[in-house]
Coordinates of C-alpha atoms in Angstrom, one line a residue:
M14 CA 87.0 -10.7 45.1
I15 CA 85.2 -12.4 42.2
D16 CA 87.5 -14.6 40.1
S17 CA 87.1 -14.7 36.3
D18 CA 85.4 -18.1 36.4
S19 CA 82.8 -16.8 38.8
A20 CA 82.2 -13.7 36.6
E21 CA 81.8 -15.9 33.5
R22 CA 79.3 -18.1 35.5
A23 CA 77.4 -15.0 36.6
T24 CA 77.0 -13.6 33.1
P25 CA 74.6 -16.2 31.8
S26 CA 72.5 -15.9 34.9
M27 CA 72.2 -12.2 34.4
C28 CA 71.3 -12.6 30.7
T29 CA 68.8 -15.3 31.7
S30 CA 67.3 -13.0 34.2
S31 CA 67.2 -10.2 31.7
D32 CA 65.5 -12.4 29.1
S33 CA 63.1 -13.6 31.7
G34 CA 62.1 -10.1 32.6
S35 CA 61.6 -9.2 29.0
G36 CA 59.3 -12.2 28.4
S37 CA 57.2 -11.3 31.4
G38 CA 56.6 -7.7 30.1
S39 CA 55.7 -9.0 26.6
G40 CA 53.2 -11.5 28.1
S41 CA 51.6 -8.7 30.3
G42 CA 51.3 -6.5 27.2
S43 CA 49.7 -9.3 25.2
N44 CA 47.2 -10.0 27.9
G45 CA 46.3 -6.3 28.1
W46 CA 45.7 -6.1 24.4
T47 CA 43.5 -9.3 24.5
K48 CA 41.4 -7.8 27.3
A49 CA 41.2 -4.4 25.4
R50 CA 40.1 -6.2 22.2
G51 CA 37.5 -8.2 24.1
V52 CA 36.1 -5.0 25.6
V53 CA 36.0 -3.4 22.1
L54 CA 34.2 -6.4 20.6
K55 CA 31.7 -6.5 23.5
T56 CA 31.1 -2.8 23.0
L57 CA 30.5 -3.3 19.3
V58 CA 28.2 -6.2 19.9
L59 CA 26.2 -4.2 22.4
M60 CA 26.0 -1.2 20.1
G61 CA 24.9 -3.3 17.2
G62 CA 22.3 -5.0 19.3
A63 CA 21.0 -1.7 20.5
L64 CA 20.8 -0.3 17.0
L65 CA 19.0 -3.4 15.8
L66 CA 16.6 -3.3 18.7
K67 CA 16.0 0.4 18.0
R68 CA 15.2 -0.4 14.4
L69 CA 12.9 -3.2 15.3
T70 CA 11.0 -1.2 17.9
K71 CA 11.0 2.1 16.0
S72 CA 7.5 3.4 15.8
T73 CA 5.9 3.8 12.4
T74 CA 5.6 7.4 11.4
R75 CA 2.5 9.1 10.0
W76 CA 4.1 9.2 6.6
D77 CA 5.1 5.5 6.8
H78 CA 1.4 4.7 7.1
A79 CA 0.6 6.8 4.1
R80 CA 3.3 5.2 2.1
I81 CA 2.2 1.6 3.0
V82 CA -1.4 2.4 1.9
A83 CA -0.3 4.1 -1.3
D84 CA 2.0 1.2 -2.2
S85 CA -0.8 -1.3 -1.5
L86 CA -3.3 0.5 -3.7
A87 CA -0.9 0.5 -6.6
G88 CA -0.8 -2.3 -9.1
E89 CA -3.0 -4.5 -11.2
K90 CA -5.6 -6.5 -9.3
F91 CA -8.6 -8.6 -10.3
S92 CA -11.8 -9.9 -8.6
R93 CA -11.4 -13.2 -10.6
E94 CA -11.5 -15.6 -7.7
Q95 CA -14.6 -14.1 -6.2
A96 CA -16.3 -14.0 -9.6
S97 CA -15.4 -17.6 -10.1
R98 CA -17.0 -18.6 -6.8
D99 CA -20.1 -16.5 -7.2
P100 CA -20.6 -15.4 -10.9
D101 CA -24.2 -14.5 -10.2
N102 CA -23.2 -11.7 -7.9
Y103 CA -19.7 -10.6 -8.9
F104 CA -18.0 -9.7 -12.1
N105 CA -14.3 -10.2 -12.9
L106 CA -13.2 -6.6 -12.7
R107 CA -9.7 -5.2 -13.3
W108 CA -8.3 -2.7 -10.7
L109 CA -5.4 -0.7 -12.0
S110 CA -3.6 2.1 -10.1
C111 CA -0.1 3.6 -10.3
P112 CA 1.7 6.7 -8.9
A113 CA 1.0 9.9 -10.9
A114 CA 2.3 12.8 -8.9
E115 CA 3.3 14.1 -5.5
M116 CA 2.0 17.2 -3.9
V117 CA 4.1 19.9 -2.3
D118 CA 3.0 18.6 1.2
G119 CA 4.1 15.1 0.3
S120 CA 0.7 13.7 -0.4
R121 CA 0.8 10.9 -3.0
V122 CA -1.4 11.1 -6.1
L123 CA -2.3 7.8 -7.8
Y124 CA -4.3 7.3 -11.0
F125 CA -7.0 4.7 -10.7
E126 CA -9.2 3.0 -13.2
Q127 CA -11.6 0.0 -13.3
A128 CA -12.7 -2.0 -16.3
F129 CA -14.1 -5.4 -17.1
W130 CA -11.3 -7.8 -17.5
R131 CA -12.2 -8.5 -21.1
T132 CA -12.0 -4.9 -22.1
P133 CA -9.2 -3.4 -20.0
H134 CA -8.7 -0.6 -22.6
K135 CA -12.3 0.7 -21.9
P136 CA -12.4 1.7 -18.2
F137 CA -15.8 2.5 -16.8
R138 CA -14.4 4.4 -13.9
Q139 CA -11.4 6.8 -13.7
R140 CA -10.3 8.6 -10.6
F141 CA -7.3 10.2 -8.8
F142 CA -6.5 8.9 -5.3
M143 CA -4.7 11.3 -3.0
V144 CA -3.1 9.5 0.0
K145 CA -1.7 11.4 3.0
P146 CA -1.5 11.0 6.8
C147 CA -4.5 12.0 9.0
S148 CA -3.9 15.1 11.0
K149 CA -2.7 14.5 14.5
E150 CA -6.1 15.5 16.1
M151 CA -8.0 12.9 14.0
K152 CA -8.6 9.3 15.2
C153 CA -7.2 7.7 12.0
D154 CA -3.9 7.0 10.4
V155 CA -4.4 7.7 6.7
E156 CA -6.8 9.7 4.5
M157 CA -7.5 8.4 1.1
S158 CA -9.4 10.9 -1.0
T159 CA -11.0 10.4 -4.4
Y160 CA -11.1 13.1 -7.0
A161 CA -12.7 13.4 -10.5
I162 CA -10.3 13.9 -13.4
R163 CA -10.7 17.1 -15.5
D164 CA -10.1 15.3 -18.8
S165 CA -10.6 11.6 -18.2
E166 CA -10.2 10.6 -21.9
E167 CA -6.6 11.8 -21.8
Y168 CA -5.9 9.5 -18.9
K169 CA -7.3 6.2 -20.2
N170 CA -4.8 3.4 -19.7
F171 CA -2.5 5.8 -18.0
C172 CA -0.6 3.1 -16.1
D173 CA -0.2 0.9 -19.2
R174 CA 1.6 3.6 -21.1
S175 CA 5.3 4.4 -20.9
R176 CA 6.2 7.3 -18.7
D177 CA 7.0 9.6 -21.6
Q178 CA 3.5 8.9 -23.1
R179 CA 1.6 9.8 -20.0
P180 CA 0.5 13.2 -18.7
Q181 CA 3.4 14.5 -16.6
P182 CA 3.1 15.2 -12.8
E183 CA 2.6 18.9 -13.2
E184 CA -0.3 18.2 -15.7
V185 CA -1.7 15.6 -13.3
I186 CA -1.9 18.1 -10.5
G187 CA -3.6 20.6 -12.8
D188 CA -6.2 18.0 -13.8
I189 CA -7.3 17.1 -10.3
A190 CA -11.0 18.2 -10.3
E191 CA -13.9 17.8 -7.9
H192 CA -13.4 16.1 -4.6
L193 CA -15.7 13.0 -4.4
T194 CA -15.0 11.0 -1.2
T195 CA -12.6 10.6 1.6
I196 CA -12.0 7.3 3.4
Y197 CA -10.4 7.5 6.8
L198 CA -8.2 4.4 7.5
K199 CA -7.0 3.1 10.8
R200 CA -4.3 0.5 11.4
C201 CA -5.9 -2.9 12.0
D202 CA -5.6 -4.5 15.4
R203 CA -2.8 -6.9 16.0
G204 CA -3.7 -10.5 14.9
K205 CA -6.1 -9.4 12.2
R206 CA -5.5 -10.3 8.6
C207 CA -5.7 -6.7 7.4
L208 CA -3.3 -3.8 7.6
Y209 CA -5.7 -0.9 7.4
E210 CA -9.5 -0.5 7.3
G211 CA -11.9 2.3 7.2
S212 CA -14.8 4.1 5.6
T213 CA -16.3 7.4 4.6
P214 CA -18.1 9.4 7.3
S215 CA -21.5 8.1 8.2
D216 CA -23.3 10.8 6.1
G217 CA -21.4 9.6 3.0
F218 CA -21.5 11.3 -0.3
P219 CA -24.3 12.0 -2.9
N220 CA -25.3 9.0 -5.0
T221 CA -28.5 8.5 -7.0
W222 CA -27.9 5.0 -8.2
N223 CA -30.9 2.6 -7.8
G224 CA -33.0 4.9 -5.7
A225 CA -30.2 6.0 -3.3
S226 CA -29.7 9.5 -2.1
Y227 CA -26.3 9.0 -0.6
C228 CA -23.7 6.3 -0.3
T229 CA -20.9 5.3 2.1
S230 CA -17.8 3.4 1.0
E231 CA -15.6 1.0 2.9
L232 CA -12.0 -0.1 2.1
T233 CA -9.7 -2.7 3.6
V234 CA -6.0 -3.1 2.8
L235 CA -4.7 -6.6 3.4
K236 CA -1.2 -7.8 4.0
N237 CA -0.6 -9.2 0.6
S238 CA -1.7 -5.9 -1.2
E239 CA -5.2 -7.3 -1.6
I240 CA -7.9 -4.7 -1.5
H241 CA -11.5 -5.1 -0.4
T242 CA -14.1 -2.4 -1.3
S243 CA -17.8 -2.0 -0.9
D244 CA -20.4 0.7 -1.4
I245 CA -23.6 1.0 0.7
G246 CA -26.4 3.1 -0.5
Y247 CA -29.2 4.8 1.5
D248 CA -32.4 6.5 0.5
Y249 CA -33.7 9.8 1.9
E250 CA -35.1 8.1 4.9
G251 CA -31.9 6.3 5.8
N252 CA -33.0 2.9 4.5
Q253 CA -30.3 0.8 2.9
V254 CA -30.8 0.2 -0.9
S255 CA -28.9 -2.2 -3.0
L256 CA -25.6 -1.1 -4.5
G257 CA -24.4 -4.6 -5.3
R258 CA -24.5 -7.6 -2.9
K259 CA -25.2 -6.4 0.7
G260 CA -22.5 -7.0 3.2
S261 CA -20.0 -8.6 0.8
P262 CA -17.2 -6.4 -0.5
Y263 CA -15.5 -6.9 -3.8
E264 CA -12.1 -8.6 -3.3
F265 CA -9.3 -7.4 -5.6
K266 CA -6.3 -9.7 -5.5
P267 CA -2.9 -8.8 -7.2
A268 CA -2.7 -10.2 -10.7
P269 CA -0.4 -13.1 -11.4
A270 CA 2.2 -12.6 -14.1
S271 CA 0.0 -14.6 -16.6
S272 CA -3.2 -12.7 -15.9
F273 CA -3.9 -12.1 -19.5
S274 CA -2.9 -15.5 -20.8
D275 CA -5.3 -17.3 -18.5
P276 CA -8.7 -16.9 -20.1
F277 CA -11.8 -16.7 -17.9
S278 CA -14.3 -17.6 -20.5
S279 CA -17.0 -18.8 -18.0
L280 CA -17.8 -15.2 -17.0
T281 CA -19.7 -13.2 -19.5
I282 CA -20.6 -9.5 -19.3
P283 CA -24.2 -8.5 -20.0
P284 CA -24.1 -5.7 -22.6
Q285 CA -26.5 -3.5 -20.5
F286 CA -23.9 -3.2 -17.8
T287 CA -21.2 -1.8 -20.1
E288 CA -23.7 0.9 -21.3
K289 CA -25.0 2.1 -18.0
R290 CA -23.5 5.0 -16.2
I291 CA -21.7 3.8 -13.0
E292 CA -21.7 6.2 -10.2
G293 CA -20.2 4.4 -7.2
S294 CA -16.9 5.0 -5.5
F295 CA -15.1 1.8 -6.3
V296 CA -17.1 -1.1 -7.5
L297 CA -19.7 -1.9 -10.1
Q298 CA -23.2 -1.8 -8.8
N299 CA -25.6 -4.3 -10.2

């Protein structure tokens, strides 16, 4: 038989044993939760890394290419630096372009004008650009087509006006007139300074400036939204004729915020150039 003293002595040991068992279960549960939480965190990290890697390695779509080109064409740019380096061969011209409409198929339409920097309100060239991806069977990434404007007077200084003072997108689409040129752009090879570069087809487009019978145009889009353009004229026998300085494109760089407060008085514009009809695709032909 167990006396009362023995029973009393046994009770604490039982409680101690019970407490010890309870503590062991709690520790096991805590360890399990820690492990589970570690697994969850690792899974989240792996998923996040996978998503980031997918985003970084995601291939650029055809429409992404078109968007990049359209965004790069837009804005106010000048050939100021080039004209400062070589005023005998280059004028300080203002390039101005901005979104004007979007076609049903997603093609972007931009209004474009060029003017001498001193007379920005008197553009000597006005065009619509239409930018869209090249079709899959073509060996290019982006098509940039140039169109005449049905009523160009109505569009002068389009980009300088507030949106409610401009022709609206449906009017713009209705005013797209004759197709003039198409430049086929390809993404530049890795390591080059440019993003896209291309030209019109080798047979070019009609142009009668300075004895030419047709003309080809080249365009390069650089990483800082700088645009280089050039026109090359050919006579009926295929000989190159001068449409500006041979082999040296015009370089249009984005305008600084103070573009109009920084006078460029050293460059003067001969009156005869403002009076002549200018027929090229992008640049003034002297």
